[in-house]
């Protein structure tokens, strides 16, 4: 029995298709929650969905250009087209949100509907059908080529470089934009940087979980991490660990079972959230409460001695009587 399992695992790890798929899943599992942490902090959890729909238009546009150039396969430019469209859409929605001319939910709705309509329309012009977009909507890890993997590595490196390298500044902007602006930080540039890395994350995750499910991989691991952590840095770290685990485990399951990789990964992530949500109250209840100084960097001005009871009559006659016309203090 053990030898059979070992041989099955060896076969999976030596399969070139699964090797590419596992590397892509690992990169997506690490990078997607990093960006998702900023989106959750900014209360823009649905931004990934909006960008994903715009990326669908980019996929169809890349398909159209590839067909016009006679490239084989026709979708050779699908991912580059998705990258360009997603970045443009993300920057546009950030500028609209910043100027306040359109509310955030309305702007996201425009991205949702316009992205789907544009994708279906352009894929028809390119000579394809709506069914041609299915692998991009729900993911198709089996279609990851060597060139796709190289692009995934490059984009993931950019995402992690920005998301981790600028963590302090991005956290400041995400937590309190007005304070960050008063502190002299380039708020607009940092907001656009978050939007761009979110767009890159959507396109990186497109092959693994699909455009319709990519937002779940960005947000659900962060929700899991928030149940067991209290700091921003630990939330990001735990979320990335959860993302890697669900991506690798979900992909491994689909190696033996004929299931959709994207759907399996997202269901595992949601199941993890439900389990942790049920168990976290028990863990929090057992954790001892430790009094903490709210301002450890500021020395205390007064050292109060421990209060001791004063014997009756020690302060002289009448001292234990209630006074009038002044403040009273009880130990």
Coordinates of N, CA, C and O in Angstrom, one line a residue, residues 25 35 42 60 96 162 185 223 299:
X25 N 1.0 26.9 -9.3 CA 0.1 26.9 -8.1 C 0.8 27.5 -6.9 O 0.3 28.2 -6.1
X35 N -1.4 40.4 -2.0 CA -2.2 41.6 -2.5 C -3.5 41.6 -1.8 O -4.1 42.7 -1.5
X42 N -8.2 47.7 2.8 CA -8.9 48.9 2.2 C -10.4 48.7 1.9 O -11.0 49.6 1.4
X60 N -9.8 38.3 -24.9 CA -10.5 38.3 -26.2 C -9.7 39.2 -27.2 O -9.6 38.9 -28.4
X96 N -11.0 56.8 -10.7 CA -12.4 57.2 -10.5 C -12.7 57.2 -9.0 O -13.4 58.1 -8.5
X162 N 6.9 44.3 -5.0 CA 6.2 45.5 -4.6 C 5.4 45.3 -3.3 O 5.4 46.1 -2.4
X185 N 3.6 60.9 2.3 CA 3.7 59.8 1.4 C 3.0 60.1 0.1 O 2.0 60.8 0.1
X223 N -8.9 36.1 5.1 CA -10.0 35.9 6.1 C -9.6 34.8 7.1 O -9.9 35.0 8.3
X299 N 7.9 56.5 28.0 CA 8.1 56.2 29.4 C 7.0 56.7 30.3 O 6.4 57.8 30.0

